[in-house]
Coordinates of C-alpha atoms in Angstrom, one line a residue:
Chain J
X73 CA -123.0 22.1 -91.0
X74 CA -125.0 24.6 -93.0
X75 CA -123.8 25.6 -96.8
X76 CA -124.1 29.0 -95.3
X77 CA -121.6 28.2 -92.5
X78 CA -119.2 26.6 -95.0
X79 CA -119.4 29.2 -96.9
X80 CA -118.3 31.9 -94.3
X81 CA -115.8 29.9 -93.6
X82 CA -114.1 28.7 -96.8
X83 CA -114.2 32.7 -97.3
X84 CA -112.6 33.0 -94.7
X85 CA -109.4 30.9 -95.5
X86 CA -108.8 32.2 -98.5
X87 CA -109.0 35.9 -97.8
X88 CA -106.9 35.3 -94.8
X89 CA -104.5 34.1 -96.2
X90 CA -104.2 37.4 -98.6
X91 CA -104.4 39.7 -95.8
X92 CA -101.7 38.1 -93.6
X93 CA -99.4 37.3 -96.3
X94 CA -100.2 41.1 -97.8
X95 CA -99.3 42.6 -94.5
X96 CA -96.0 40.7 -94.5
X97 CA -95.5 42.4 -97.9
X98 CA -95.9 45.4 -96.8
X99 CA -93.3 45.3 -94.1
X100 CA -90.6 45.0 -97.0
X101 CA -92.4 48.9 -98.1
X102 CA -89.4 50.9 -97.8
X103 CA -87.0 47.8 -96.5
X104 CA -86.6 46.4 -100.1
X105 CA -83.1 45.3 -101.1
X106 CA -83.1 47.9 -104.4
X107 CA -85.4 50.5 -105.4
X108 CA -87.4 48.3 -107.8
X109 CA -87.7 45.3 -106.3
X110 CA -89.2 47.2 -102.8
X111 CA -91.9 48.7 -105.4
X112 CA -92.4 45.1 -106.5
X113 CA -93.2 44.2 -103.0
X114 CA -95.2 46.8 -102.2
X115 CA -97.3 46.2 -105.4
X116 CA -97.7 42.7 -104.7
X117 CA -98.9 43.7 -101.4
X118 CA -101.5 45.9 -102.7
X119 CA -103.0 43.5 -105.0
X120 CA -102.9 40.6 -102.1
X121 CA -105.0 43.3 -99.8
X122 CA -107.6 44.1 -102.6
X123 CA -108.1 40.6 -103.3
X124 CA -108.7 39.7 -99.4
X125 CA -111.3 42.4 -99.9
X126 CA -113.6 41.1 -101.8
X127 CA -114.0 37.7 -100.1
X128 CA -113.7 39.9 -96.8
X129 CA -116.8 42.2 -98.1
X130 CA -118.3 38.5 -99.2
X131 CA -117.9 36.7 -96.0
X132 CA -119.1 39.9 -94.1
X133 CA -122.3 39.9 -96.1
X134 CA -123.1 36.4 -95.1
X135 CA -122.4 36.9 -91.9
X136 CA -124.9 39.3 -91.4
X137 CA -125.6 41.4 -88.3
X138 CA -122.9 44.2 -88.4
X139 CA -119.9 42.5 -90.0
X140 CA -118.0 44.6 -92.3
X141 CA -114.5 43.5 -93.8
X142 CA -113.0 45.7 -91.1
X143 CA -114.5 44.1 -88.8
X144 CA -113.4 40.8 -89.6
X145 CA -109.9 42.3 -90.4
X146 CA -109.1 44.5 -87.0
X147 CA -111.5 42.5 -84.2
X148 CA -110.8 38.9 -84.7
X149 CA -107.9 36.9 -82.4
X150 CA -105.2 34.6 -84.0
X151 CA -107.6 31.6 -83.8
X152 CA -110.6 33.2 -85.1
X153 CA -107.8 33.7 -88.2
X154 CA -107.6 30.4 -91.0
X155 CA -104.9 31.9 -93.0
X156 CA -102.7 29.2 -94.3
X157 CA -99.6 29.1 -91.5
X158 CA -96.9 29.3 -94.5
X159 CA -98.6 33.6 -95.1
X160 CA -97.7 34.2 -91.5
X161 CA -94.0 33.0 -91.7
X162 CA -91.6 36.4 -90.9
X163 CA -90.3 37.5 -93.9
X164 CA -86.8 36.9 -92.7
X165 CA -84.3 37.5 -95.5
X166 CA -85.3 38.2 -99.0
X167 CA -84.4 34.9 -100.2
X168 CA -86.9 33.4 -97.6
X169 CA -89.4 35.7 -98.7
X170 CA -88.9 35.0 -102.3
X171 CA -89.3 30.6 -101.5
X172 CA -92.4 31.4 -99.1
X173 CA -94.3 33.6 -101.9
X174 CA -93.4 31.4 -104.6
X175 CA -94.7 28.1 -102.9
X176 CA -98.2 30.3 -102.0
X177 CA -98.2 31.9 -105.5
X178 CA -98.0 28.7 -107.3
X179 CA -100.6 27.3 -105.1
X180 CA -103.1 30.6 -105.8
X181 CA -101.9 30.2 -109.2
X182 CA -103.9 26.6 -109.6
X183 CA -106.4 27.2 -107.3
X184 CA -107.9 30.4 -108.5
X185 CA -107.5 28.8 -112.1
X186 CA -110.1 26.1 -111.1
X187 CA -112.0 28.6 -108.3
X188 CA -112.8 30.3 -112.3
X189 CA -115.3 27.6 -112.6
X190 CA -116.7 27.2 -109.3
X191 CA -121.0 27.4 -109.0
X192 CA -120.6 30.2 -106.2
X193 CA -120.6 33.4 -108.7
X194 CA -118.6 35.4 -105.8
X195 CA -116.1 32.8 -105.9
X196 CA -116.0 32.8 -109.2
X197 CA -115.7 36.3 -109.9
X198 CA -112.5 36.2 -107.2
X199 CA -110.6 33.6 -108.9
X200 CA -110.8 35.3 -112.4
X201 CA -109.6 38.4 -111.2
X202 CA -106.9 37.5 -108.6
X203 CA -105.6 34.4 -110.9
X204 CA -104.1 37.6 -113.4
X205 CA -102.5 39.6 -110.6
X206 CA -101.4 36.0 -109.0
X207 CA -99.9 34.9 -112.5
X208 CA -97.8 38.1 -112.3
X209 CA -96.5 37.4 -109.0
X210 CA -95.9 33.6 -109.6
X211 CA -93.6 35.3 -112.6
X212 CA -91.8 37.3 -110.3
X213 CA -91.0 35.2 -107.6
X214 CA -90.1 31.8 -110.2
X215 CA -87.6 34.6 -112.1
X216 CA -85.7 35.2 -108.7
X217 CA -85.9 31.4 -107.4
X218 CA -83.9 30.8 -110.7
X219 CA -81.7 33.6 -110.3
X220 CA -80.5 33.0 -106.4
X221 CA -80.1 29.6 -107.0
X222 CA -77.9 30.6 -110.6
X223 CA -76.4 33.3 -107.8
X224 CA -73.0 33.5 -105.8
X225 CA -71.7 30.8 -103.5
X226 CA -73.8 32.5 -100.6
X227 CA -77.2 32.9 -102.7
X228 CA -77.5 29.5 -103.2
X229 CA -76.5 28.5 -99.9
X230 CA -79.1 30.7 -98.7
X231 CA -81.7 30.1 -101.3
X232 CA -81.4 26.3 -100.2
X233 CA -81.9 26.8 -96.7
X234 CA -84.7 28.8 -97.4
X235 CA -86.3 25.7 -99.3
X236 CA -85.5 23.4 -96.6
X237 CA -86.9 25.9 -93.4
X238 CA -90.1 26.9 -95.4
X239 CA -90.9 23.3 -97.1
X240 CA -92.2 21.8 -93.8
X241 CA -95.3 24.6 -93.9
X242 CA -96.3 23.6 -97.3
X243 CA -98.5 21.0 -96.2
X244 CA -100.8 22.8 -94.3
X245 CA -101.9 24.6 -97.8
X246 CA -103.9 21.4 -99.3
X247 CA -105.2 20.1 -95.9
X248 CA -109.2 19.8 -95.7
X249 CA -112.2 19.3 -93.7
X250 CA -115.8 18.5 -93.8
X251 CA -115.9 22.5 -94.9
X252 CA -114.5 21.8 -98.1
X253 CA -116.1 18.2 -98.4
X254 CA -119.7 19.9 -98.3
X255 CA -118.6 22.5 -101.1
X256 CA -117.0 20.2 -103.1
X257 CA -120.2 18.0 -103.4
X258 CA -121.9 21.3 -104.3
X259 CA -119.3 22.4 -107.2
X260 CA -118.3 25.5 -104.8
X261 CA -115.0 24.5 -103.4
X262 CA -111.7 23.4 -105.2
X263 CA -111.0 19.6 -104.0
X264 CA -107.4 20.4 -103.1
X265 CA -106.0 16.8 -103.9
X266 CA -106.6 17.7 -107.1
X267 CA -104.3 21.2 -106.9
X268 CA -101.4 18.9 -105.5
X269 CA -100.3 17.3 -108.4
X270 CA -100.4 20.5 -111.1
X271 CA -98.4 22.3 -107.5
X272 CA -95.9 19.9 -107.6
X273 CA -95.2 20.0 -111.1
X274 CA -94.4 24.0 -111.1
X275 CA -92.8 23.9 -108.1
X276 CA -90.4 21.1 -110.0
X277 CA -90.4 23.2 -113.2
X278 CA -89.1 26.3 -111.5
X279 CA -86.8 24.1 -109.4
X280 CA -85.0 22.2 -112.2
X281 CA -84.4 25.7 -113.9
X282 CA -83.0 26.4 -110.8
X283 CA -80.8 23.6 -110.1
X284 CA -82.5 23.2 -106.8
X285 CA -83.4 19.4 -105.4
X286 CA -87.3 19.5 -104.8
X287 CA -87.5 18.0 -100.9
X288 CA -89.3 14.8 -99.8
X289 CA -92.8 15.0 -99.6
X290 CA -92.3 12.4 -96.7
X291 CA -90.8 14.9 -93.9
X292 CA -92.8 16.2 -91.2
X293 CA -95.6 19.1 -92.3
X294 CA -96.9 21.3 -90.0
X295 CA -100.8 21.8 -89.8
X296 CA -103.8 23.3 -87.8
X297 CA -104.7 26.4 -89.9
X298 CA -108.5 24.7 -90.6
X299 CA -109.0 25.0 -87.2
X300 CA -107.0 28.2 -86.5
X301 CA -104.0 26.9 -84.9
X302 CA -100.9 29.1 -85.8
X303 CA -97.6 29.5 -85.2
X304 CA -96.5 32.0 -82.9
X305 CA -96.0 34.5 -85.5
X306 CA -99.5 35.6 -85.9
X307 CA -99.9 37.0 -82.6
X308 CA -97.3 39.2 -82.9
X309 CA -98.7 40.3 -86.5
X310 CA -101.8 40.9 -85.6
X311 CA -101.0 43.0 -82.5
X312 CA -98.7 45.2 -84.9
X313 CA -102.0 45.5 -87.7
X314 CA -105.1 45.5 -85.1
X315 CA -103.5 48.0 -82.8
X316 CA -104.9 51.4 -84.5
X317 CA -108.6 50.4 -84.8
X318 CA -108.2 48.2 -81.5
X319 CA -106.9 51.8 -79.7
X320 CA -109.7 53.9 -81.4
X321 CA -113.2 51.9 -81.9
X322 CA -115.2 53.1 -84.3
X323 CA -112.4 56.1 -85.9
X324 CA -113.1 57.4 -88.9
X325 CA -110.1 56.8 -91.9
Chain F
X190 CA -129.8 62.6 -126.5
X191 CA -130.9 59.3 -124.1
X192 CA -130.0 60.5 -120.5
X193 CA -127.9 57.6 -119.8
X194 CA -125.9 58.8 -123.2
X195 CA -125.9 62.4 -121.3
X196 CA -124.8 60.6 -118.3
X197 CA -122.0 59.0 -120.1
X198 CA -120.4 61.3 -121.6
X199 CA -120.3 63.3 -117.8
X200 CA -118.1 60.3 -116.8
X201 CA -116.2 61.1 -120.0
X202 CA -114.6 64.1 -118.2
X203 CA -113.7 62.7 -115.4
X204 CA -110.1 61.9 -115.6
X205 CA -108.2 58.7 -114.4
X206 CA -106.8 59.7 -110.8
X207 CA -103.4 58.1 -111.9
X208 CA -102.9 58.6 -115.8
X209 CA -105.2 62.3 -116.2
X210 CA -104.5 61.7 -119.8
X211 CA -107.3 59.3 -120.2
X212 CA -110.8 59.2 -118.5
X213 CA -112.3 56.2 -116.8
X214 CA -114.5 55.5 -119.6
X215 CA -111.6 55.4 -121.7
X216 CA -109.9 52.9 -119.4
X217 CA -112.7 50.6 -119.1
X218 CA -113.8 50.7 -116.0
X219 CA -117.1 52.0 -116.2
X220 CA -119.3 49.2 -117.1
X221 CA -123.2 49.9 -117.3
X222 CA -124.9 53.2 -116.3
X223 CA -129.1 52.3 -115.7
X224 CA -131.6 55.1 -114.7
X225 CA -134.7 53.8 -112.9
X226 CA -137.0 56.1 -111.6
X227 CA -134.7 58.3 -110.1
X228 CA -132.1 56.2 -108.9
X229 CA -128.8 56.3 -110.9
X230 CA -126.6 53.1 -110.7
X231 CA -123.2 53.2 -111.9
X232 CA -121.3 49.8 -112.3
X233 CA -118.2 49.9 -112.2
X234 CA -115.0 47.6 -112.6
X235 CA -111.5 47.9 -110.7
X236 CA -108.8 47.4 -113.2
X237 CA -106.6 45.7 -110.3
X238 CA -108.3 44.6 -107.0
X239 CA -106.0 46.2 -104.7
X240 CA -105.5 49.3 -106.9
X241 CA -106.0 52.4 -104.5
X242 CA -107.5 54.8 -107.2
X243 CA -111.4 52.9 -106.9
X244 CA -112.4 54.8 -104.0
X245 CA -111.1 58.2 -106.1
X246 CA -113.2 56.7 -109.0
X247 CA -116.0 56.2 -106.5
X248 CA -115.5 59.8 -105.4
X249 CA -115.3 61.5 -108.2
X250 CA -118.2 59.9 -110.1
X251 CA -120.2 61.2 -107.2
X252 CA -119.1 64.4 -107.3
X253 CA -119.5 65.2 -110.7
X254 CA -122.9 63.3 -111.1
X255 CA -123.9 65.6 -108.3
X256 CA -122.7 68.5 -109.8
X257 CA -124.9 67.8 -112.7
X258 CA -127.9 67.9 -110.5
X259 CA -128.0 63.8 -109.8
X260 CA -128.4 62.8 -106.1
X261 CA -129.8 59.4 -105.9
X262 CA -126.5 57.8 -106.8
X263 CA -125.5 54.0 -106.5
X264 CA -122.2 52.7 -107.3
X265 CA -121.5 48.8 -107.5
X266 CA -118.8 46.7 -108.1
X267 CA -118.4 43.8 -110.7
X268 CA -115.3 41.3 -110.7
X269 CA -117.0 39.7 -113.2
X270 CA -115.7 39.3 -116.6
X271 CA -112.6 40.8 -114.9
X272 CA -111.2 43.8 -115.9
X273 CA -108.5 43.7 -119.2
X274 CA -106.3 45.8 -120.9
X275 CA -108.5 44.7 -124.0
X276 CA -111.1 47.4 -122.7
X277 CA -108.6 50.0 -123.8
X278 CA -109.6 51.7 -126.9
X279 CA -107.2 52.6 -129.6
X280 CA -108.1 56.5 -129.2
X281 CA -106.8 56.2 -125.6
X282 CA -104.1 54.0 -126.2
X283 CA -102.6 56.8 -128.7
X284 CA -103.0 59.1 -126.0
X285 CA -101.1 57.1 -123.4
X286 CA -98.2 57.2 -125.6
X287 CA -98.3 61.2 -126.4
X288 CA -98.6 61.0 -122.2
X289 CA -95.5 59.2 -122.2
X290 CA -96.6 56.0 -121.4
X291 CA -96.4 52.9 -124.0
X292 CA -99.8 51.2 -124.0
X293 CA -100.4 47.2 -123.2
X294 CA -98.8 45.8 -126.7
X295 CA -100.9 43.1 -128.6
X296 CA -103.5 42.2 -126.0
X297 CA -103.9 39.5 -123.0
X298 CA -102.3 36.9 -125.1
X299 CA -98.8 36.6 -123.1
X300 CA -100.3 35.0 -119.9
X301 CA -100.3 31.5 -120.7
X302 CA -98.0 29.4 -118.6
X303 CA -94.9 30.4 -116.6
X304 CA -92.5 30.9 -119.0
X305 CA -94.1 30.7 -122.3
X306 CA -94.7 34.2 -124.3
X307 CA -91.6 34.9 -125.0
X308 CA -90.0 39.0 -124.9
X309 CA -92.5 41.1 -127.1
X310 CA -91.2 44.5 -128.2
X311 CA -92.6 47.0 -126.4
X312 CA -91.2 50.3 -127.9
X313 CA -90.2 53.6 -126.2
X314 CA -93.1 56.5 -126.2
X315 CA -90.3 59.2 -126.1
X316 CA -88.5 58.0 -129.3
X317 CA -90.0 55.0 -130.2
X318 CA -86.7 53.0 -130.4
X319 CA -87.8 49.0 -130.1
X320 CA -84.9 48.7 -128.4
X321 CA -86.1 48.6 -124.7
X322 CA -85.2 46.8 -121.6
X323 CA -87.6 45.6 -119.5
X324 CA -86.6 46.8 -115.4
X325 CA -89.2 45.3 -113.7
X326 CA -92.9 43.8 -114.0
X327 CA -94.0 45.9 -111.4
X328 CA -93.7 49.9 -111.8
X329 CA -95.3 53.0 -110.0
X330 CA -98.5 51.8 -110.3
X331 CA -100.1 48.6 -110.1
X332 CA -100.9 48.5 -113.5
X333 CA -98.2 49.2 -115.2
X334 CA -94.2 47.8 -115.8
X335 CA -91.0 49.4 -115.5
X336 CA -89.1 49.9 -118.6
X337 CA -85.6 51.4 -119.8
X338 CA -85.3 53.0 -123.6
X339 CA -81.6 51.7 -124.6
X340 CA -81.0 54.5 -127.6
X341 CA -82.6 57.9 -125.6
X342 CA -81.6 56.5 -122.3
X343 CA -85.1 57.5 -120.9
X344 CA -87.2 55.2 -118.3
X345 CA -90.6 55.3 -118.8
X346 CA -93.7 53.3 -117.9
X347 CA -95.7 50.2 -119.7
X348 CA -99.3 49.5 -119.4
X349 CA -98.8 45.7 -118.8
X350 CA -101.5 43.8 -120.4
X351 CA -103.6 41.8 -117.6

């Protein structure tokens, strides 16, 4: 594989993986339980979109030819798409959307902390900026993880079904190939393995706040998003956000 | 004058989209202004990545550059040292408060771990009571936070330090 090719590609996941989970978030926009909290969403939204820009824009560049980050947003199928399966997961109730951001955030959290100091200046640049928006969101979703689970007799019941449906997609986050194998050797990529461990101790952190059992890491964990495997979810997403510039190539914004 | 001082001081009148009190030199986001031959290049930072006022920066800067007789104009983007509410200067700062808006209190210091920090007083622009609630981290833009005044009653906005 060329470092070019890995490249593209390692771009790829991670700006996926913003766009899908920042066009879940903005299907709270005006469905938000108060107020507040539905500007929250919608904020968190916006800042997931701008981030999948720039390694959009980056990926698009390498690419070449006449790839823009529209392009690679609004014309590529569901297994063209690497996003991590757990940013495709329907929102569901709020309390599933608060566990499925807050296992993601604290994963972005570590990751763009170490992506600070990867040799790939784009990278770079991309983990130093979206590690203070992620921080903020990691902050938001930890402060209502402790509050549901603190909650009434049906938050918590709720808030722990959540944790036990999502869990099984968390694996699927720290999975790797010979994509991140070449990058790693370069001082590009994050070696995940290493992201595991600091994961695990926020995700306990938060949960013993919480009062919430951390599951076994031993149960069965869903994978395939390295080679664009998804669940059925995506398909329907990305008919709902390709449908516009799928109906009318080439329209003008 | 140097023309890139000229230059600068044009992007000194252009207000921020969002917050008109302040321009977007006074917010930060304009980083370096070079004049070769007779292209202009204007770098400029986003504050956050998603924030929808860039391509209105973009815009504007074009407009008024042209305005001003400039028409070879290129704008870039740089992530990189990311934006901060350190950039701020105390001049605009004092005018974000008269605007009604209480600026990013004591710096980026408060984003260490999860938890850690602690509550900082961030006091109310209309009477500047200390006693203020915060309502949520995430307000009606995406820089700021949400806050309530607990003496005059009033909600107003924080620029939260990033």
């Amino acid at each position: 594989m060329e470092l070019k090719d890995a490249l593209i590609q390692y771009s790829l996941r991670i700006a996926d993986s913003s766009l899908i989970l920042g066009q879940r978030m903005a299907e709270w926009c005006s469905n938000g339980p108060t107020l507040e909290e539905d500007i929250a969403l919608s904020n968190i939204s916006l800042d997931l979109f701008g981030q999948s820009r720039m390694l959009l824009s980056y990926a698009a560049d390498l690419k070449g030819n006449d790839e823009s980050e529209d392009t690679l947003a609004f014309h590529r199928n569901e297994r063209e798409y690497f996003n991590c399966l757990i940013t495709e997961l329907p929102n569901g109730h709020f309390g599933d959307t608060i566990v499925r951001n807050f296992f993601f955030d604290a994963y972005c959290y570590h990751l763009y902390n170490a992506l600070k100091e990867s040799k790939d200046e784009t990278l770079a640049a991309f983990g130093e900026k979206s590690l203070k928006e992620v921080t903020y969101h990691l902050r938001h979703n930890s402060e209502w993880i402790i509050r549901l689970a603190n909650g009434t007799e049906e938050s918590i019941n709720k808030i722990k079904q959540s944790v036990i449906d999502i869990w099984p997609y968390t694996g699927d986050m720290f999975a790797m190939d010979e994509v991140d194998e070449l990058l790693i050797e370069k001082s590009i990529a994050i070696d995940l393995n290493t992201i595991k461990s600091k994961w695990n101790n926020t995700i306990k952190e938060v949960f013993e706040r919480a009062n919430l059992e951390v599951p076994s890491i031993d149960v069965y964990m869903q994978t395939g998003s390295l080679k664009g495997i998804h669940t059925e979810h995506l398909g329907h997403m990305l008919g709902e956000m390709q449908y516009i510039p799928r109906a009318y190539p080439n329209m003008e914004w | 004058m140097r023309e890139e001082d000229n230059i600068l001081s044009i992007l000194n009148s252009i207000p921020d989209p969002e917050i008109p009190a302040i321009s977007i030199v006074e917010l930060g986001v304009v980083k370096n202004i070079s004049l070769e031959n007779s292209l202009l290049t204007i770098t400029i930072t986003p504050t956050y990545s998603g924030c929808p006022a860039v391509d209105r920066f973009v815009a504007d800067i074009k407009e008024r550059l042209t305005e001003e007789g400039y028409n070879n104009i290129d704008i870039k983007f740089q992530y990189s040292p990311a934006w901060t509410t350190d950039w701020i200067s105390d001049e605009a700062k004092k005018k974000l408060r008269a605007y009604g808006i209480a600026p990013p209190v004591n710096g980026t210091a408060d984003k260490g771990s999860l938890f850690s920090g602690g509550p900082k007083v961030v006091n109310c622009p209309q009477c500047n009571s200390e006693n203020t609630t915060l309502v949520s981290q995430f307000g009606s833009t995406a820089c700021k936070a949400f806050y309530t005044c607990d003496d005059c009653k009033e909600p107003f906005d924080y620029f939260k330090c990033i």
